[in-house]
mmCIF file of C-alpha atoms in Angstrom:
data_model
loop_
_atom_site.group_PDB
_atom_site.id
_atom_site.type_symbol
_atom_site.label_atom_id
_atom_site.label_comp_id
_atom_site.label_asym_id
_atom_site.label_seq_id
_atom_site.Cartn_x
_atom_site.Cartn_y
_atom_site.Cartn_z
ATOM 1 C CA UNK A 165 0.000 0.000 0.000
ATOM 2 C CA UNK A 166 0.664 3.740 -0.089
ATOM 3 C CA UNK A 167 2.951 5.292 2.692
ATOM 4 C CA UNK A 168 4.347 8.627 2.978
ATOM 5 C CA UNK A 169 7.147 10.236 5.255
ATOM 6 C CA UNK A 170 7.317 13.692 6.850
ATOM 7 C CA UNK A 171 9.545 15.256 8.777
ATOM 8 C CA UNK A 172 9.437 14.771 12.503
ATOM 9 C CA UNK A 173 8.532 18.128 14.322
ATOM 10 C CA UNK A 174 7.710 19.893 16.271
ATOM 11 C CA UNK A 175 9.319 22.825 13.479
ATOM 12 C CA UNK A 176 9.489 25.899 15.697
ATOM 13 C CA UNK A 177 10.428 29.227 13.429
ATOM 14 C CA UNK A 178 10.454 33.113 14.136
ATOM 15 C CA UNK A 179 7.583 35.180 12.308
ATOM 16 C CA UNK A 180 9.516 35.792 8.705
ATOM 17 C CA UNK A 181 11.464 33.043 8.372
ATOM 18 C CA UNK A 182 11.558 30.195 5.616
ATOM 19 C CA UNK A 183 9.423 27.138 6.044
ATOM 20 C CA UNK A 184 10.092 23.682 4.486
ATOM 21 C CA UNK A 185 8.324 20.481 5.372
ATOM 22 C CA UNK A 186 9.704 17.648 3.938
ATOM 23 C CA UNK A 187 7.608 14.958 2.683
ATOM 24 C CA UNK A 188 8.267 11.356 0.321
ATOM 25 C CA UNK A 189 5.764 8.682 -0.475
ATOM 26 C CA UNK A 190 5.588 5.456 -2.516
ATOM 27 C CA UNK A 191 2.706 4.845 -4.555
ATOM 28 C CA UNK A 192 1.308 3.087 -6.574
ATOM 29 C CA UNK A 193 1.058 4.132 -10.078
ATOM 30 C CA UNK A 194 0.714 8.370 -10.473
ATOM 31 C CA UNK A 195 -0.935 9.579 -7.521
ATOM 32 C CA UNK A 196 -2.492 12.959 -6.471
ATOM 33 C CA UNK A 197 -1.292 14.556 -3.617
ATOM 34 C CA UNK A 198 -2.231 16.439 -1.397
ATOM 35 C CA UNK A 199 -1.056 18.834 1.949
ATOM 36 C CA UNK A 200 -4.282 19.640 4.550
ATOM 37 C CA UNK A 201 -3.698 21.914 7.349
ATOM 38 C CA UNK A 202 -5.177 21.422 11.192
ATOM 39 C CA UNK A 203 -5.575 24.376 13.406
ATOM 40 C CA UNK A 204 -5.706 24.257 16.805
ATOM 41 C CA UNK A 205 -9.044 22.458 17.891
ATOM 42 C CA UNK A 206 -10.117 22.307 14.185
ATOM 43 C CA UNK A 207 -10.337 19.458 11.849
ATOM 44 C CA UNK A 208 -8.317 19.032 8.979
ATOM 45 C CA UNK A 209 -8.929 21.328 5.513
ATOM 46 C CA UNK A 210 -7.222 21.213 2.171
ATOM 47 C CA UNK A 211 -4.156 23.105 2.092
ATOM 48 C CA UNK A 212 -3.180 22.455 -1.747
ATOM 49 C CA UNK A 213 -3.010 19.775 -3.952
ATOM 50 C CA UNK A 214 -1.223 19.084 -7.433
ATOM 51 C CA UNK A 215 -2.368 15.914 -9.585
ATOM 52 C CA UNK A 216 0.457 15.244 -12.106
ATOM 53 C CA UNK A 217 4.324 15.677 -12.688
ATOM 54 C CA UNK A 218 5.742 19.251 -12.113
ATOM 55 C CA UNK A 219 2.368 20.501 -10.847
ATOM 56 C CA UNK A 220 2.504 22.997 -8.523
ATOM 57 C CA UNK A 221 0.062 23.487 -5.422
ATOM 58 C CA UNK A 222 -0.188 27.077 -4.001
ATOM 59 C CA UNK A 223 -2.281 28.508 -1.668
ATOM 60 C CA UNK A 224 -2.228 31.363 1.663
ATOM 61 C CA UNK A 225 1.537 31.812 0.031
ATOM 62 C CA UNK A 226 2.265 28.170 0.377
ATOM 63 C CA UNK A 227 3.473 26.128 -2.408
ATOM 64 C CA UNK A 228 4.589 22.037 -3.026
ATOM 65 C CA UNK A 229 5.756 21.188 -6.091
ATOM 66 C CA UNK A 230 5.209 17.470 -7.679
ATOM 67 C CA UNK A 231 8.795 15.883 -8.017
ATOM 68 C CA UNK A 232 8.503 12.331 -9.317
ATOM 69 C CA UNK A 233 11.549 11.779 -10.156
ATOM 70 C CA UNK A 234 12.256 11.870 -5.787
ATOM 71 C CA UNK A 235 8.748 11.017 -4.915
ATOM 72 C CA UNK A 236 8.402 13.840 -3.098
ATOM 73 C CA UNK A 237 6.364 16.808 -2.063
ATOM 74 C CA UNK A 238 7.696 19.211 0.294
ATOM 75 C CA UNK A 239 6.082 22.130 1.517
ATOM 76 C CA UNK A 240 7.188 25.866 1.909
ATOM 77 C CA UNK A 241 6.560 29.277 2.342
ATOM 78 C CA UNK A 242 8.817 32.010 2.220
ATOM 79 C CA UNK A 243 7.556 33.984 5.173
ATOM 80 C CA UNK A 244 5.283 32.143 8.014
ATOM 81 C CA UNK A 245 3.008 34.009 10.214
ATOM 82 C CA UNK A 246 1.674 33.183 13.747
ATOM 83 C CA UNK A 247 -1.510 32.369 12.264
ATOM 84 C CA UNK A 248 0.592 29.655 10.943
ATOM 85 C CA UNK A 249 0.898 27.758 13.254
ATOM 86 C CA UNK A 250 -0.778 24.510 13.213
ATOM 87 C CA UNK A 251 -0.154 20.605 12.045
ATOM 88 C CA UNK A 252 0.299 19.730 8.135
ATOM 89 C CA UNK A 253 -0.411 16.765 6.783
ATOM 90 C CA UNK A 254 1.182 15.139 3.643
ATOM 91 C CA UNK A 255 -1.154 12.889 1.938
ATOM 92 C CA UNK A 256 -0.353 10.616 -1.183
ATOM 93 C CA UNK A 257 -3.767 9.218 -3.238
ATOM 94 C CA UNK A 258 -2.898 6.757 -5.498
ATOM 95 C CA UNK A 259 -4.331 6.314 -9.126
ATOM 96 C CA UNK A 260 -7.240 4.064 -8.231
ATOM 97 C CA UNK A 261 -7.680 4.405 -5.269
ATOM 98 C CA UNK A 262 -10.311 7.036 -3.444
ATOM 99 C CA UNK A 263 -8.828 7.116 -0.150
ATOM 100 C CA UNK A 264 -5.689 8.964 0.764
ATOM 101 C CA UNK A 265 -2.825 7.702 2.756
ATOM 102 C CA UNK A 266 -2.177 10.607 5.447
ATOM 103 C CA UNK A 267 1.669 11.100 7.043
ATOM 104 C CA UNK A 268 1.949 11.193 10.707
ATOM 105 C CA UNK A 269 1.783 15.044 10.856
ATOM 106 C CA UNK A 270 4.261 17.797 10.894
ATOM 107 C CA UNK A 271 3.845 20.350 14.036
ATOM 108 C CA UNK A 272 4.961 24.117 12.920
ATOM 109 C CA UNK A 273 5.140 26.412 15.921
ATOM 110 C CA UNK A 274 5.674 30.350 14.876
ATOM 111 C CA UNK A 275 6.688 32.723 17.304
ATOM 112 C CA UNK A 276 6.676 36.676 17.248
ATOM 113 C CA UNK B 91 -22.120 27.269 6.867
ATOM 114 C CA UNK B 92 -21.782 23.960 4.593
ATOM 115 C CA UNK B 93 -19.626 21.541 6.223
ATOM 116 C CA UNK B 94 -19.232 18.692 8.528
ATOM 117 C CA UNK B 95 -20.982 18.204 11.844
ATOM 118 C CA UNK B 96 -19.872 16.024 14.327
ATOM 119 C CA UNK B 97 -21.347 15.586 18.069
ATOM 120 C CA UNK B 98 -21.116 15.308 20.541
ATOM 121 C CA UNK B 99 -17.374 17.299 20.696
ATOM 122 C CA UNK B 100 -16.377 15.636 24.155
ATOM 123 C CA UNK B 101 -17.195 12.280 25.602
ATOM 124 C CA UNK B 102 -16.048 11.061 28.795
ATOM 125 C CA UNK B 103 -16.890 6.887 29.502
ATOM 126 C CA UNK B 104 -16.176 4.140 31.610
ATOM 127 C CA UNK B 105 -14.547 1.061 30.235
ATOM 128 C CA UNK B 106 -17.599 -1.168 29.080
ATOM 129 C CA UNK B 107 -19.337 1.471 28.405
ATOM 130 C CA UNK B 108 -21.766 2.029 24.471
ATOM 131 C CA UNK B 109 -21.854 4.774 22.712
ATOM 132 C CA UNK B 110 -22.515 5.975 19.515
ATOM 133 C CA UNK B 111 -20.863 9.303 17.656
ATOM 134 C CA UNK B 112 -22.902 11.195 15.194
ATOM 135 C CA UNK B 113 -21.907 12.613 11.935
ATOM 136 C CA UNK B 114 -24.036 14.238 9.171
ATOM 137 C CA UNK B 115 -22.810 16.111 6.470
ATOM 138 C CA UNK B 116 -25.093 19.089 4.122
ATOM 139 C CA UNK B 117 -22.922 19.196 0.987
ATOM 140 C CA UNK B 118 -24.278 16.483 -0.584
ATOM 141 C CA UNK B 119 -21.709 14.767 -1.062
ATOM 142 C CA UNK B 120 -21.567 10.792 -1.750
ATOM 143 C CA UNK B 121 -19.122 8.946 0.705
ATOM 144 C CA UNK B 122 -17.869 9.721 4.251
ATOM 145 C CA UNK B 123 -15.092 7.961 6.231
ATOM 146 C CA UNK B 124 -14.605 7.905 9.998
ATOM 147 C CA UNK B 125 -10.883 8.512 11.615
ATOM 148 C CA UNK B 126 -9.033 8.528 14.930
ATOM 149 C CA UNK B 127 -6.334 10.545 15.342
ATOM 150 C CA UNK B 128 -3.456 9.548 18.047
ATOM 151 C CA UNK B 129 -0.352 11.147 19.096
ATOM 152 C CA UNK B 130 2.188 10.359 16.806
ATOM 153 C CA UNK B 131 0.017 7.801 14.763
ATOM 154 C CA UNK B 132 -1.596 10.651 12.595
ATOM 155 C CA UNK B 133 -5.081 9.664 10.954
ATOM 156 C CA UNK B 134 -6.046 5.857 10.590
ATOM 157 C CA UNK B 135 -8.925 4.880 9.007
ATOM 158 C CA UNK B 136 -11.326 3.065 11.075
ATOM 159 C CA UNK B 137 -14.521 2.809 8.467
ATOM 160 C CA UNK B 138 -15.691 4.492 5.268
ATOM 161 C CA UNK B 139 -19.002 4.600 3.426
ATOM 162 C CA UNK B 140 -18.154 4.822 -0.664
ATOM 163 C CA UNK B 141 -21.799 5.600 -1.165
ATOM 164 C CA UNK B 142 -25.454 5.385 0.676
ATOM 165 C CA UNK B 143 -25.835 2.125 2.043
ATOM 166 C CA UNK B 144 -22.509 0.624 1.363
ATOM 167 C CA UNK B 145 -19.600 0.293 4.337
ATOM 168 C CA UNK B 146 -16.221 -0.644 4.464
ATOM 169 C CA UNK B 147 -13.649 -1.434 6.891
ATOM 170 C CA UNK B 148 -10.482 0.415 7.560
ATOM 171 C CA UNK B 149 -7.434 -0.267 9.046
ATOM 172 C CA UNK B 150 -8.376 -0.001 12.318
ATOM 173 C CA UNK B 151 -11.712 -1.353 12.746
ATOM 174 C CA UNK B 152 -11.921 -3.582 15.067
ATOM 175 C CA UNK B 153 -14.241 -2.527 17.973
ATOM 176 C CA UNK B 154 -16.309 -0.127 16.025
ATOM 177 C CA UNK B 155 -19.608 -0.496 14.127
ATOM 178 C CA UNK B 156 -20.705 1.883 11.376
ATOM 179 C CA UNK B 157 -24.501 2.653 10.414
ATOM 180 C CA UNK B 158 -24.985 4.904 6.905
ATOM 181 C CA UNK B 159 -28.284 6.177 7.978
ATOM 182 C CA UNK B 160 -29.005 7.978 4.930
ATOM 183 C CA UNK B 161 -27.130 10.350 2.549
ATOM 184 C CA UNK B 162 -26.383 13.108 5.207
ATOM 185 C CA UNK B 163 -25.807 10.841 8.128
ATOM 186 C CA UNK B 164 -23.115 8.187 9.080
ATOM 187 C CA UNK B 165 -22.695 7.168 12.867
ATOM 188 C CA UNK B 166 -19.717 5.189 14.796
ATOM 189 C CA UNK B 167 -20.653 2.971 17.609
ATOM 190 C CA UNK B 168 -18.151 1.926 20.313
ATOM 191 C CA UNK B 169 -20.220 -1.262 22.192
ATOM 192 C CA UNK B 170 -17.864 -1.794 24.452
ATOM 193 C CA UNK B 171 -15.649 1.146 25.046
ATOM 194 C CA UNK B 172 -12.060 0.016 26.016
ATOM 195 C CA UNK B 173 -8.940 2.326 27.117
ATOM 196 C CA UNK B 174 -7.235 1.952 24.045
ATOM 197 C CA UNK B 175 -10.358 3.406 22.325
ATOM 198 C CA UNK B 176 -9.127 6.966 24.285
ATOM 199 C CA UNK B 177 -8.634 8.965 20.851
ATOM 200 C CA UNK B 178 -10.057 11.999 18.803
ATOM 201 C CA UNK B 179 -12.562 10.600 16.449
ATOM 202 C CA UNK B 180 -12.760 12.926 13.243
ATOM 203 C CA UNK B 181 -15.446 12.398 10.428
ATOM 204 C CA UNK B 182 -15.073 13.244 6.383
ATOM 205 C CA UNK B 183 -16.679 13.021 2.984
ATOM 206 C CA UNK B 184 -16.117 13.591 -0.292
ATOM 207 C CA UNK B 185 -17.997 13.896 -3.528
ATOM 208 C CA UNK B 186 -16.465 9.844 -3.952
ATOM 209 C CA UNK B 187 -15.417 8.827 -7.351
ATOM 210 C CA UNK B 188 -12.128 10.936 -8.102
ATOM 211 C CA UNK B 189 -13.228 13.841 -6.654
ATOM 212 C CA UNK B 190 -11.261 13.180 -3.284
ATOM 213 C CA UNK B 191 -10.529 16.827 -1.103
ATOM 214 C CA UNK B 192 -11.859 15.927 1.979
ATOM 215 C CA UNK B 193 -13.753 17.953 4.367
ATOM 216 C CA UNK B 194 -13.567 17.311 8.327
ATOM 217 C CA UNK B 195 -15.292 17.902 11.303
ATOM 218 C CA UNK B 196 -13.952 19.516 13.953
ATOM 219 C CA UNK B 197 -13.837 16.030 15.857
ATOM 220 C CA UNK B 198 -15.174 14.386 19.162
ATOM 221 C CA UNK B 199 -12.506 13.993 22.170
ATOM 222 C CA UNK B 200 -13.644 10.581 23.495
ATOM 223 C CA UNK B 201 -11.956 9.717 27.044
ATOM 224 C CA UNK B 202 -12.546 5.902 28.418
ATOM 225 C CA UNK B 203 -11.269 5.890 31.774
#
């Protein structure tokens, strides 16, 4: 089955600084994939996805880009906020399949 | 607002204990999937609904029970709650097919002590 890897956190960062959240997979076949956000005491929404090879998934200044050539799909942003503080979630769906494989979870903690 | 609805949002029981968590969904959408979330374990999949009045087990389904009431409505029953079953419980759905971006609830913190 599908299984992805992210990068152990908690990440704690000053307001401004550079984020990157490192996440692989294996899958089967070419997958979507897909980074959801969870605030504090929220559920988990759709961050950004990208569905093919060199895609790239933006959104609130966040971007992943689709590398298949490292099965990978790390996240960034060039400037975090407090308000960005929360857990992200990597998650590979593989072609044929209708239910995502979600990583473990990457804390980010953003201080002033 | 459209969304996800889950209650109750805390749940305290004694080992042995039923219960059953509600879900219900407005968006129309056509399946909806039931997860606990654990420290460190991230989201496992304990039952998911493809479409009305079909069900499907997870990967962690063992001690759970899953009704599809209708379109709108899919609950989780715990007959026998057990310590291990200490978790936050988050419900989903999804237009099914290939259209797969999820929407949550905001989850149910359920305590067996």
């Amino acid at each position: 089955g599908d299984s992805v890897t992210q990068m152990e956190g908690p990440v704690t960062l000053s307001e401004e600084a550079f984020l990157t959240i490192n996440c692989t997979y294996t899958a089967t076949g070419y997958p979507s994939l897909f980074w959801y956000v969870q605030y504090p005491g929220e559920g988990l929404q759709l961050l950004l996805k990208a569905t093919k090879a060199d895609d790239k998934g933006s959104n609130k200044g966040f971007e992943a880009t689709y590398r298949k050539e490292t099965t990978s799909f790390h996240l960034e942003k060039g400037s975090v906020q407090v308000s960005d503080s929360a857990v992200y979630f990597c998650a590979p769906l593989s072609g044929g399949s209708y239910i995502p494989t979600f990583g473990r979870g990457t804390s980010l903690i953003v201080h002033p | 607002n459209a969304g996800v609805t889950q209650t109750p949002k805390f749940q305290v029981l004694k080992t042995g204990q039923s219960m059953t968590l509600q879900c219900a969904q407005d968006m129309n959408h056509n399946s909806m999937y039931w997860y606990r979330q654990d420290p460190g374990m991230g989201l496992r999949l304990i039952y998911y609904s493809a479409s009305e009045g079909t069900t499907d087990k997870g990967e962690v389904p063992n001690g759970y029970n899953v009704s599809r009431l209708n379109k709108r409505e899919f609950s989780l029953r715990l007959e026998s709650a057990a310590p291990s079953q200490t978790s936050v419980y988050f419900c989903a759905s999804s237009e099914g097919g290939n259209k797969i971006v999820y929407t949550f609830g905001s989850g149910t913190r359920l305590t067996v002590v």
